[in-house]
Coordinates of C-alpha atoms and ligand atoms in Angstrom, one line a residue:
M1 CA -53.2 -55.0 7.1
S2 CA -52.9 -51.4 5.9
L3 CA -54.7 -49.9 2.9
P4 CA -52.2 -48.7 0.2
F5 CA -53.0 -45.5 -1.5
N6 CA -50.8 -45.7 -4.6
L7 CA -51.1 -43.5 -7.6
V8 CA -52.7 -45.1 -10.6
P9 CA -50.2 -44.6 -13.5
N10 CA -50.7 -42.0 -16.3
T11 CA -53.2 -39.8 -14.5
H12 CA -54.0 -36.4 -15.9
R13 CA -52.2 -33.3 -14.6
T14 CA -53.3 -29.7 -15.1
H15 CA -51.0 -27.7 -17.3
P16 CA -48.5 -25.7 -15.2
E17 CA -49.6 -22.3 -16.5
K18 CA -53.3 -23.0 -15.7
L19 CA -52.3 -24.4 -12.3
A20 CA -50.3 -21.3 -11.4
E21 CA -53.4 -19.2 -12.2
I22 CA -55.7 -21.4 -10.1
V23 CA -53.3 -21.7 -7.1
G24 CA -52.6 -17.9 -7.1
A25 CA -56.3 -17.0 -7.1
S26 CA -58.4 -16.4 -4.0
G27 CA -61.6 -18.0 -3.0
F28 CA -62.6 -21.1 -1.0
V29 CA -62.0 -24.3 -3.1
K30 CA -63.3 -23.2 -6.5
H31 CA -61.1 -25.8 -8.2
F32 CA -60.4 -29.3 -7.1
S33 CA -56.9 -30.7 -7.6
D34 CA -56.1 -33.4 -10.2
H35 CA -56.4 -36.4 -8.0
M36 CA -58.5 -38.1 -5.3
A37 CA -58.0 -40.9 -2.9
I38 CA -60.7 -43.5 -3.0
A39 CA -61.5 -46.8 -1.3
T40 CA -64.4 -49.1 -1.2
W41 CA -65.9 -51.0 1.8
T42 CA -68.3 -53.9 1.6
Q43 CA -69.7 -55.9 4.4
D44 CA -68.2 -59.1 3.0
A45 CA -64.7 -57.9 2.0
G46 CA -64.1 -54.9 4.3
W47 CA -61.9 -52.1 2.9
H48 CA -60.3 -52.7 -0.5
D49 CA -59.6 -51.2 -3.9
S50 CA -57.8 -48.2 -2.4
K51 CA -55.9 -45.9 -4.7
I52 CA -55.1 -42.4 -5.8
E53 CA -56.6 -41.7 -9.2
N54 CA -57.9 -38.8 -11.3
Y55 CA -60.4 -36.5 -9.7
R56 CA -63.5 -37.5 -11.7
C57 CA -67.3 -37.7 -11.6
L58 CA -68.8 -40.6 -9.9
D59 CA -71.0 -43.2 -11.5
M60 CA -74.1 -43.5 -9.5
A61 CA -77.5 -45.2 -9.9
P62 CA -80.5 -43.0 -9.3
G63 CA -81.5 -45.6 -6.7
N64 CA -78.3 -45.1 -4.7
A65 CA -79.1 -44.9 -1.0
I66 CA -77.0 -41.8 -0.5
L67 CA -79.4 -39.8 -2.7
H68 CA -82.4 -40.8 -0.7
Y69 CA -81.4 -41.3 3.0
G70 CA -78.3 -39.2 3.3
Q71 CA -76.0 -41.7 5.1
E72 CA -72.9 -39.5 4.8
I73 CA -70.1 -38.1 6.9
F74 CA -67.2 -35.8 6.1
E75 CA -64.1 -34.1 7.5
G76 CA -62.3 -30.8 6.7
L77 CA -58.6 -30.1 7.3
K78 CA -55.9 -28.1 5.6
A79 CA -52.4 -28.5 4.3
Y80 CA -50.2 -25.5 5.0
R81 CA -47.1 -24.6 3.0
H82 CA -44.4 -23.1 5.2
A83 CA -41.9 -20.5 4.1
D84 CA -39.2 -23.2 3.4
G85 CA -41.6 -24.9 1.0
S86 CA -42.4 -27.9 3.3
I87 CA -46.1 -28.9 3.6
W88 CA -47.8 -29.6 7.0
L89 CA -51.1 -30.8 8.4
F90 CA -52.6 -29.5 11.7
R91 CA -53.7 -32.2 14.2
P92 CA -54.8 -34.6 11.4
E93 CA -55.2 -37.5 13.9
M94 CA -58.0 -35.5 15.5
N95 CA -59.9 -35.5 12.1
A96 CA -59.3 -39.3 11.8
R97 CA -60.7 -39.9 15.2
R98 CA -63.7 -37.6 14.7
F99 CA -64.4 -39.2 11.4
N100 CA -64.7 -42.6 13.1
R101 CA -67.0 -41.1 15.8
S102 CA -69.2 -39.7 13.0
A103 CA -69.1 -43.0 11.2
D104 CA -70.2 -44.7 14.3
R105 CA -73.2 -42.4 14.7
L106 CA -74.3 -42.7 11.1
D107 CA -73.7 -46.5 11.2
L108 CA -71.0 -46.4 8.5
P109 CA -67.9 -48.5 8.8
Q110 CA -64.8 -47.5 10.7
I111 CA -61.7 -46.7 8.8
P112 CA -58.4 -47.3 10.7
E113 CA -56.8 -44.0 11.7
E114 CA -53.6 -44.9 9.9
D115 CA -55.5 -45.5 6.7
F116 CA -57.3 -42.2 6.9
L117 CA -54.0 -40.5 7.5
R118 CA -52.3 -42.4 4.8
S119 CA -55.0 -41.4 2.3
V120 CA -54.7 -37.7 3.2
H121 CA -50.9 -37.7 3.1
A122 CA -50.9 -39.5 -0.2
L123 CA -53.3 -37.1 -1.9
V124 CA -51.4 -34.0 -0.6
R125 CA -48.1 -35.5 -1.7
T126 CA -49.5 -36.3 -5.2
D127 CA -51.0 -32.9 -5.6
Q128 CA -48.4 -31.0 -3.7
S129 CA -48.0 -28.4 -6.5
W130 CA -51.7 -27.5 -5.7
V131 CA -50.7 -26.3 -2.2
P132 CA -50.5 -22.5 -2.4
A133 CA -47.7 -20.5 -0.9
G134 CA -49.5 -17.2 -0.5
E135 CA -50.4 -15.4 2.8
E136 CA -53.1 -17.4 4.6
M137 CA -53.6 -19.7 1.6
S138 CA -53.8 -23.4 2.1
Y139 CA -54.9 -26.6 0.4
Y140 CA -58.3 -27.6 1.9
I141 CA -58.8 -31.4 2.2
R142 CA -62.2 -33.0 2.3
P143 CA -62.4 -36.7 3.3
F144 CA -65.9 -38.2 3.1
M145 CA -67.8 -41.5 3.2
F146 CA -71.2 -42.4 2.1
A147 CA -73.6 -45.3 1.6
D148 CA -72.9 -46.3 -2.0
E149 CA -75.4 -49.0 -2.9
A150 CA -78.6 -49.0 -5.0
F151 CA -81.5 -50.0 -2.7
L152 CA -84.5 -48.2 -1.4
G153 CA -85.1 -50.3 1.7
V154 CA -84.2 -48.5 4.9
H155 CA -81.1 -50.1 6.4
S156 CA -77.4 -49.3 6.7
A157 CA -75.5 -49.7 3.5
A158 CA -73.6 -52.9 2.9
R159 CA -71.3 -51.0 0.6
A160 CA -69.7 -47.6 1.3
S161 CA -67.2 -45.4 -0.5
Y162 CA -64.5 -43.3 1.1
I163 CA -63.1 -40.5 -1.0
V164 CA -60.6 -37.6 -0.3
I165 CA -60.6 -34.6 -2.5
G166 CA -59.1 -31.1 -2.1
G167 CA -58.3 -27.8 -3.6
P168 CA -56.6 -24.4 -3.0
A169 CA -58.4 -22.2 -0.5
S170 CA -58.1 -18.7 0.9
P171 CA -59.9 -18.1 4.3
Y172 CA -63.5 -19.1 4.1
L173 CA -64.8 -15.6 4.9
A174 CA -63.3 -13.3 2.3
D175 CA -61.5 -11.0 4.8
G176 CA -60.6 -12.9 7.8
M177 CA -60.8 -10.0 10.2
T178 CA -63.9 -8.2 9.0
P179 CA -66.6 -8.7 11.7
T180 CA -69.7 -10.5 10.6
D181 CA -73.4 -10.1 11.6
I182 CA -74.9 -13.3 13.1
W183 CA -78.5 -14.2 13.2
V184 CA -79.5 -16.0 16.4
T185 CA -82.4 -18.3 15.4
K186 CA -85.0 -19.5 17.8
K187 CA -87.1 -20.9 15.1
F188 CA -84.9 -23.6 13.7
A189 CA -82.5 -26.1 15.3
R190 CA -79.6 -27.9 13.6
A191 CA -79.3 -30.7 16.2
G192 CA -81.3 -32.2 19.0
E193 CA -80.6 -34.3 22.1
S194 CA -79.5 -37.8 21.1
G195 CA -79.4 -36.7 17.5
T196 CA -76.5 -36.2 15.1
G197 CA -75.2 -32.8 16.3
A198 CA -71.8 -34.2 17.4
A199 CA -71.3 -36.0 14.1
K200 CA -69.9 -34.2 11.0
C201 CA -72.6 -35.2 8.6
G202 CA -74.2 -33.6 5.6
G203 CA -77.6 -33.9 7.1
N204 CA -76.8 -31.4 9.9
Y205 CA -75.8 -28.9 7.2
A206 CA -79.0 -29.6 5.2
A207 CA -81.0 -28.9 8.4
S208 CA -79.2 -25.6 8.9
L209 CA -79.7 -24.0 5.5
I210 CA -83.2 -22.6 6.1
A211 CA -81.9 -20.7 9.1
L212 CA -79.2 -19.1 6.9
R213 CA -81.9 -17.9 4.6
E214 CA -83.9 -16.6 7.6
G215 CA -80.8 -14.6 8.8
A216 CA -79.9 -13.4 5.3
Q217 CA -83.1 -11.4 5.3
Y218 CA -81.5 -9.2 7.9
G219 CA -78.1 -9.1 6.3
C220 CA -76.6 -11.8 8.5
S221 CA -74.1 -14.1 6.8
Q222 CA -74.1 -16.8 9.5
V223 CA -76.5 -18.3 12.1
L224 CA -76.0 -19.0 15.8
F225 CA -78.1 -22.0 16.8
T226 CA -79.7 -22.5 20.2
D227 CA -80.8 -25.8 21.8
A228 CA -83.7 -27.5 20.1
A229 CA -85.7 -28.1 23.2
T230 CA -85.9 -24.6 24.7
H231 CA -83.9 -22.3 22.5
D232 CA -82.6 -20.8 25.7
W233 CA -79.0 -22.1 25.4
V234 CA -76.3 -21.1 22.9
E235 CA -74.9 -23.9 20.9
E236 CA -72.9 -23.2 17.8
L237 CA -73.0 -21.9 14.2
G238 CA -73.9 -24.1 11.2
G239 CA -70.3 -25.1 10.7
M240 CA -68.3 -23.2 13.4
N241 CA -68.0 -23.2 17.2
F242 CA -68.8 -20.1 19.2
F243 CA -66.8 -18.2 21.8
V244 CA -67.2 -15.0 23.8
V245 CA -64.6 -13.0 25.8
T246 CA -65.5 -11.0 28.9
H247 CA -63.9 -7.6 29.9
D248 CA -61.8 -9.5 32.5
G249 CA -60.4 -12.0 30.1
V250 CA -62.7 -15.0 30.6
L251 CA -63.1 -17.0 27.4
I252 CA -66.5 -18.8 27.4
T253 CA -67.7 -21.6 25.1
P254 CA -70.5 -24.1 25.6
P255 CA -69.7 -27.7 26.4
T256 CA -69.9 -30.2 23.5
S257 CA -72.3 -32.5 25.2
G258 CA -73.8 -34.2 22.1
T259 CA -75.5 -31.5 20.2
I260 CA -72.4 -29.4 19.4
L261 CA -69.6 -30.6 17.1
E262 CA -66.2 -31.0 18.8
G263 CA -64.2 -28.6 16.7
I264 CA -60.5 -29.1 16.5
T265 CA -60.1 -25.3 16.3
R266 CA -62.2 -24.9 19.4
D267 CA -60.1 -27.5 21.3
S268 CA -56.9 -25.8 20.1
I269 CA -58.1 -22.4 21.2
L270 CA -59.0 -23.7 24.7
E271 CA -55.4 -25.0 24.9
L272 CA -53.8 -21.8 23.7
A273 CA -55.9 -19.5 25.8
P274 CA -53.9 -19.5 29.1
A275 CA -50.7 -18.5 27.4
L276 CA -52.6 -15.5 26.0
G277 CA -53.7 -14.4 29.4
L278 CA -57.2 -15.7 29.0
R279 CA -59.1 -18.0 31.4
P280 CA -61.1 -20.6 29.4
E281 CA -64.5 -21.5 30.8
V282 CA -66.4 -24.4 29.2
R283 CA -70.0 -24.1 30.5
P284 CA -73.5 -23.6 29.3
L285 CA -74.2 -20.1 28.2
S286 CA -77.8 -18.9 28.0
V287 CA -79.1 -16.6 25.3
S288 CA -80.3 -14.2 28.0
E289 CA -76.9 -14.1 29.7
L290 CA -75.2 -13.6 26.4
F291 CA -77.4 -10.7 25.3
A292 CA -77.6 -9.0 28.8
R293 CA -73.8 -9.1 29.3
I294 CA -73.1 -7.7 25.8
L295 CA -75.5 -4.9 26.4
D296 CA -73.9 -4.3 29.8
G297 CA -70.5 -4.0 28.2
D298 CA -69.3 -7.0 30.2
I299 CA -68.9 -9.4 27.2
L300 CA -66.7 -7.5 24.8
E301 CA -65.9 -9.9 22.0
A302 CA -67.5 -12.8 20.3
F303 CA -66.1 -15.0 17.5
A304 CA -66.8 -18.1 15.5
C305 CA -64.0 -20.6 14.7
G306 CA -63.4 -23.6 12.5
T307 CA -60.8 -25.0 10.1
A308 CA -62.1 -23.2 7.0
A309 CA -62.6 -19.7 8.5
V310 CA -60.0 -20.1 11.3
V311 CA -61.2 -17.3 13.7
S312 CA -64.0 -15.0 12.5
P313 CA -64.9 -12.0 14.6
I314 CA -68.6 -11.2 15.2
G315 CA -69.7 -7.6 14.9
R316 CA -73.4 -7.8 15.9
L317 CA -75.9 -10.4 17.0
M318 CA -79.5 -10.0 15.7
H319 CA -82.6 -11.9 16.7
D320 CA -86.3 -11.8 16.6
K321 CA -87.8 -9.9 19.6
D322 CA -91.5 -9.4 20.0
G323 CA -92.0 -9.6 16.2
G324 CA -89.3 -7.1 15.5
V325 CA -85.5 -7.5 15.1
E326 CA -83.2 -6.5 17.9
T327 CA -79.5 -5.8 17.0
I328 CA -76.9 -6.3 19.7
P329 CA -73.5 -4.9 18.8
L330 CA -70.4 -6.3 20.4
P331 CA -68.5 -3.5 22.2
S332 CA -65.2 -4.7 20.5
P333 CA -66.2 -6.1 17.1
V334 CA -62.6 -7.0 16.3
G335 CA -61.3 -7.4 19.8
E336 CA -57.8 -7.8 21.1
A337 CA -58.3 -11.3 22.4
T338 CA -59.9 -12.5 19.1
R339 CA -56.9 -11.0 17.2
A340 CA -54.4 -12.6 19.6
I341 CA -56.1 -16.0 19.4
R342 CA -56.2 -15.9 15.6
T343 CA -52.6 -14.9 15.4
A344 CA -51.4 -17.5 17.8
L345 CA -53.2 -20.2 15.8
V346 CA -52.2 -19.2 12.3
D347 CA -48.6 -18.6 13.4
I348 CA -48.4 -22.3 14.5
Q349 CA -50.2 -23.5 11.4
W350 CA -47.9 -21.6 9.0
G351 CA -44.8 -22.4 11.0
R352 CA -44.1 -18.9 12.2
A353 CA -44.3 -19.8 15.9
E354 CA -42.9 -22.7 17.9
D355 CA -45.3 -25.7 17.8
K356 CA -45.2 -26.3 21.6
F357 CA -48.1 -28.8 21.5
G358 CA -46.7 -31.0 18.7
W359 CA -49.7 -30.2 16.5
M360 CA -48.0 -30.0 13.2
H361 CA -47.2 -33.1 11.0
T362 CA -45.1 -32.8 7.9
V363 CA -46.7 -34.4 4.9
M364 CA -43.6 -36.0 3.5
E365 CA -43.0 -38.5 6.3
L366 CA -45.6 -41.2 5.6
S367 CA -45.2 -43.6 2.7
Ligands
PLP1 C1 -66.5 -28.7 11.1 C2 -67.4 -28.0 12.1 C3 -66.9 -27.2 13.1 C4 -65.5 -26.8 13.2 O1 -64.6 -27.9 13.4 P1 -63.1 -27.7 13.2 O2 -62.5 -29.1 13.5 O3 -62.6 -26.7 14.1 O4 -62.9 -27.4 11.7 C5 -67.8 -26.6 14.0 N1 -69.1 -26.9 13.9 C6 -69.6 -27.7 13.0 C7 -71.1 -28.0 12.9 C8 -68.8 -28.3 12.0 O5 -69.3 -29.1 11.1

């Protein structure tokens, strides 16, 4: 039986003038749209009480398990408005599947893929006037699920809430193609073997924040994490996957073998690469190989990628070396390959290029 996500009658809508102002402004989700999708799960009744209602604050007891043990997962995807006004999602079924993999790891209930998709479509359809039309602007969608039960004993929740919220977004990093400086931390890890690194959960982000602060001391806006056991192997950023491009067109990214999140942008880039004259190579990349080959001029470009920032070029890597800080500049801070990959991806997302892989799904087709 499928979960309906119908609009509760007489919900509030933002005044059109105010809405125009919000939707036209830049920034990454500074305002949430008028509605949210919500459903409740209990051990006894399964999923029920699903609807689209006003975006609102949640009622929560101070003893709610989510506030204590962090049993939470989330997703992030975007709705794109094409030139003809139609609204599209990019590979949303991948988000649905990953959400359930994350749920499995955090011992939260599964939500059928169709219900996940229906909730996303229903929210975007309801708040379609919140989907911007501007260059590179989108409506960012945040589905999440959490233990929603007041108890302090440590066990998986017998009650969970699933909610989808969203809001207008310009690219996560203010200017999409300005190279960023990245701190390579060997002090902190975001994920360990058999841990939750492959799950999209708030706890991974909580564990990564201190490294952001470490890097910020040196002017770095993002952190590249290495493996927890040896700090010898490159993994990913706090919320983005990592790629390098060699002078002879090899595109290298480490394998997602449990400690790295399986990014949908990452996967899409690997699929797009051959047509751009790049040879994808998914293999372990050591920190020493990375640094040495950049300094040799053999690795020319590096970039981070994810739904929010799309493709973000890396200008310099910085790390702690013998008590000092070594800066390793990329020979091509905004390289040709990085540019080509970004363009290929955003052209598909905004409907300017043929969608050869069938990645785009129009929002109006599900009811
Ligand atoms: C969400 C996320 C990514 C990027 O995944 P996309 O599906 O490309 O948005 C990469 N790493 C981490 C840790 C993430 O949470």
